[in-house]
Structures are given as structure tokens and as C-alpha cells.
Short mmCIF file of C-alpha atoms in Angstrom, two decimals:
data_model
loop_
_atom_site.label_atom_id
_atom_site.label_comp_id
_atom_site.label_asym_id
_atom_site.label_seq_id
_atom_site.Cartn_x
_atom_site.Cartn_y
_atom_site.Cartn_z
CA MET X 1 16.62 11.95 -26.81
CA ALA X 2 18.40 10.77 -23.46
CA ARG X 3 19.61 7.58 -23.05
CA LEU X 4 20.07 5.28 -19.72
CA GLY X 5 22.25 2.12 -20.64
CA CYS X 6 23.41 -1.23 -18.80
CA LEU X 7 24.30 -4.07 -19.82
CA MET X 8 23.06 -6.40 -18.44
CA ALA X 9 24.09 -10.85 -19.38
CA GLY X 10 26.15 -9.70 -22.38
CA CYS X 11 22.76 -8.06 -24.10
CA ALA X 12 22.35 -3.32 -23.32
CA LEU X 13 19.35 -2.48 -21.95
CA VAL X 14 18.00 1.13 -23.09
CA VAL X 15 15.78 3.21 -20.89
CA SER X 16 15.23 6.09 -23.37
CA LEU X 17 12.58 9.55 -22.74
CA ALA X 18 11.73 11.47 -26.69
CA ALA X 19 12.51 15.94 -26.54
CA GLY X 20 8.53 15.29 -27.01
CA ALA X 21 7.69 13.52 -23.50
CA LYS X 22 10.66 15.48 -21.83
CA ALA X 23 9.02 18.89 -22.77
CA GLN X 24 5.61 17.39 -21.69
CA GLY X 25 7.13 16.06 -18.56
CA LEU X 26 6.16 12.08 -18.84
CA GLU X 27 6.60 8.55 -18.19
CA ILE X 28 6.78 5.74 -17.27
CA SER X 29 7.26 5.74 -14.01
CA GLU X 30 7.02 2.49 -12.21
CA PHE X 31 5.87 -1.24 -13.59
CA LEU X 32 4.41 -4.41 -12.30
CA ALA X 33 4.86 -7.41 -14.13
CA ILE X 34 3.55 -9.61 -10.99
CA ASN X 35 1.07 -8.08 -9.00
CA ASP X 36 0.58 -11.66 -6.53
CA GLY X 37 -2.15 -10.26 -4.67
CA GLY X 38 -1.47 -6.47 -5.17
CA LEU X 39 -3.13 -3.74 -6.28
CA ALA X 40 -6.55 -5.12 -7.45
CA ASP X 41 -8.56 -3.49 -10.19
CA GLU X 42 -12.37 -2.65 -9.35
CA ASP X 43 -12.87 -6.19 -10.43
CA GLY X 44 -10.75 -7.75 -7.67
CA SER X 45 -8.37 -9.05 -9.58
CA HIS X 46 -4.92 -8.76 -9.40
CA PRO X 47 -3.84 -7.27 -12.95
CA ASP X 48 -0.29 -6.12 -14.17
CA TRP X 49 -0.13 -2.43 -13.74
CA ILE X 50 1.56 0.53 -15.51
CA GLU X 51 2.34 4.11 -13.79
CA ILE X 52 2.22 7.40 -15.73
CA HIS X 53 3.71 10.62 -14.18
CA ASN X 54 3.61 14.24 -15.15
CA GLY X 55 6.87 15.74 -14.23
CA GLY X 56 5.86 18.62 -16.42
CA PRO X 57 4.43 22.09 -15.14
CA ALA X 58 1.10 21.81 -16.76
CA ALA X 59 -1.43 19.73 -17.39
CA VAL X 60 -1.78 16.82 -20.10
CA ASP X 61 -4.04 15.09 -22.05
CA LEU X 62 -3.77 11.56 -22.04
CA GLY X 63 -5.80 11.33 -25.23
CA GLY X 64 -4.31 9.67 -27.70
CA TRP X 65 -1.31 8.86 -26.05
CA HIS X 66 -0.94 5.25 -25.98
CA LEU X 67 1.27 2.30 -25.18
CA THR X 68 3.00 -1.13 -26.35
CA ASP X 69 4.14 -3.70 -25.11
CA ASP X 70 5.29 -4.70 -28.22
CA ALA X 71 8.05 -2.22 -30.85
CA LEU X 72 6.21 -2.98 -33.77
CA ASP X 73 2.71 -1.92 -32.57
CA LEU X 74 3.28 1.38 -31.14
CA SER X 75 -0.48 1.79 -30.85
CA LYS X 76 -1.50 -1.00 -29.60
CA TRP X 77 -3.49 0.72 -27.18
CA SER X 78 -4.65 4.44 -27.23
CA PHE X 79 -5.67 6.11 -23.81
CA PRO X 80 -8.28 8.45 -23.81
CA SER X 81 -9.02 11.85 -23.54
CA THR X 82 -7.88 12.02 -20.05
CA LEU X 83 -6.13 14.84 -17.82
CA LEU X 84 -3.35 14.36 -16.08
CA ALA X 85 -2.65 17.07 -13.39
CA PRO X 86 0.96 18.95 -12.97
CA GLY X 87 2.92 15.96 -11.04
CA GLY X 88 0.00 13.20 -11.53
CA TYR X 89 0.02 9.51 -10.85
CA LEU X 90 -2.17 7.31 -13.23
CA VAL X 91 -2.29 3.40 -13.38
CA VAL X 92 -3.28 1.29 -16.26
CA PHE X 93 -3.71 -1.35 -15.83
CA ALA X 94 -2.26 -4.18 -17.90
CA SER X 95 -4.85 -6.72 -17.97
CA ASP X 96 -5.69 -8.04 -21.57
CA LYS X 97 -9.30 -5.80 -20.30
CA ASP X 98 -9.32 -3.63 -23.24
CA ARG X 99 -11.07 -1.22 -21.21
CA ALA X 100 -10.68 2.60 -22.18
CA ARG X 101 -13.35 5.01 -21.22
CA SER X 102 -12.18 8.37 -19.77
CA GLY X 103 -13.20 8.65 -16.24
CA GLN X 104 -13.44 5.30 -15.00
CA PRO X 105 -10.25 2.91 -14.54
CA LEU X 106 -8.06 2.25 -17.33
CA HIS X 107 -7.10 -0.93 -18.89
CA ALA X 108 -4.64 -1.56 -21.37
CA ASN X 109 -5.10 -4.48 -23.84
CA PHE X 110 -2.27 -6.18 -22.58
CA LYS X 111 -0.63 -7.67 -20.13
CA LEU X 112 3.25 -7.59 -19.18
CA ALA X 113 5.84 -10.56 -19.10
CA GLY X 114 7.48 -11.44 -15.38
CA GLU X 115 10.18 -13.02 -17.79
CA GLY X 116 10.74 -10.00 -19.21
CA ASP X 117 9.76 -7.83 -22.24
CA TYR X 118 10.20 -3.95 -24.18
CA LEU X 119 7.69 -1.82 -23.08
CA ALA X 120 6.99 2.60 -24.01
CA LEU X 121 5.08 5.63 -23.76
CA VAL X 122 4.08 6.28 -27.64
CA ALA X 123 2.75 9.97 -28.71
CA PRO X 124 0.26 9.95 -30.20
CA ASP X 125 0.55 10.35 -33.35
CA GLY X 126 1.30 6.58 -32.98
CA ALA X 127 4.73 6.87 -34.08
CA THR X 128 6.76 8.96 -31.64
CA VAL X 129 8.06 6.39 -28.88
CA ALA X 130 8.10 9.07 -25.97
CA TRP X 131 9.38 7.05 -23.11
CA GLN X 132 11.12 3.47 -23.44
CA ILE X 133 12.23 -0.15 -22.48
CA ALA X 134 14.58 -2.38 -24.83
CA PRO X 135 15.02 -4.19 -26.12
CA ALA X 136 13.15 -6.27 -23.08
CA TYR X 137 13.46 -4.95 -19.39
CA PRO X 138 15.20 -7.43 -16.95
CA PRO X 139 12.57 -10.77 -15.34
CA GLN X 140 11.11 -9.36 -12.39
CA ARG X 141 9.76 -10.69 -8.87
CA ALA X 142 6.42 -11.57 -7.72
CA ASN X 143 4.85 -8.35 -5.92
CA VAL X 144 8.34 -5.89 -6.56
CA SER X 145 7.22 -2.88 -9.19
CA ALA X 146 10.17 -1.83 -11.00
CA GLY X 147 10.78 2.03 -12.67
CA PRO X 148 13.47 3.93 -14.29
CA ALA X 149 14.64 4.38 -10.51
CA GLY X 150 14.76 0.92 -10.26
CA LEU X 151 16.77 -0.46 -12.92
CA VAL X 152 19.51 1.94 -12.55
CA ASP X 153 20.89 2.81 -8.66
CA THR X 154 23.08 5.56 -8.72
CA THR X 155 23.73 9.34 -6.82
CA GLU X 156 25.02 10.98 -9.57
CA ARG X 157 23.82 12.74 -12.80
CA LEU X 158 25.33 10.67 -16.01
CA PRO X 159 26.19 11.75 -19.06
CA VAL X 160 23.74 11.42 -22.08
CA HIS X 161 23.92 7.44 -23.43
CA SER X 162 26.45 6.63 -20.26
CA THR X 163 27.15 2.81 -20.05
CA VAL X 164 26.27 1.42 -17.10
CA ARG X 165 26.57 -2.26 -15.24
CA TRP X 166 24.94 -3.15 -12.12
CA HIS X 167 23.71 -6.76 -10.36
#
């Protein structure tokens, strides 16, 4: 498992990517926990959102994969069969509307917490955490999205299990 850790206010924040997800190229590339008039859903609401990226060389069927904001409930919300092309991105609204129909806008059954929360992409077995921010992402600002690159600003590759600091 690749890990990138950072120390913030005395507690460690870990962004990790499991080997299985890395092999398939899946990651949470970006998320927005406080959507104050930005991206709208099909109902005209402005819910939080999570972006999934397939950085791998082949299409991946997300059917059975999970998103969660609860480390104790890894299969909290499940993707329907949805083909994500290589290099493709998919937005899932974190609206608490719980909509999971293939070919339709996707809505998780939870919202993201602006003050910080756990966030994970979980493999179809419901137990393998493929990508996570733990114990919680830092407090967010309205209409400012975050992702792995936004959590750590570096221009050089860091060895596995490296610890970094940022302000």
C-alpha cells in the first residue's frame, strides 16, 4: 500500500491507495464538501460531490465498488454498473439522496462534513479500502475542492510512508 502522511495540529492525516486500486487506476481525485452555489445536480440543488478518476490503461466497471464517509461501514453506498473509461472522471453527488441507477446521475446516501470527515473508495468485496483519507480530511472552505494534490503540495516524489508538514 502506498501512503502519504502529513502531520497537522498534532494528528496524522493519511491518504492511502491500496495496490488493487492502483493496479486498476481508481482513486478519489477531488471532492467538494461545501458546495455553495457551484456544480448543480439534476434537481437544481448544489450538493457536495466526489470525483472518481480512472488513471489506468483499461475501462473499469464500478459496479459493486463503494463510497463511504464511515470507517465502520465500508459498504455504505454502492455504485451501480458504470463503465469508467481509461483517463475518465465521474462525479458522484454526496447529497444523501441515495440514487444508484446506471446511466443516471449518481447520488451517495451521505453528505460530506465541512469540518472534516473520513472518506474512502472501497473495493467490491466491501472490506478492501482502495483509497482513503484517514482519520479525516481537514476542515474545508466553501466552493474550494480538495484532493490528494490539494492536500499535499510538493514537486518531488516522496518515498512510501514519508511524513510531510504543510500550513
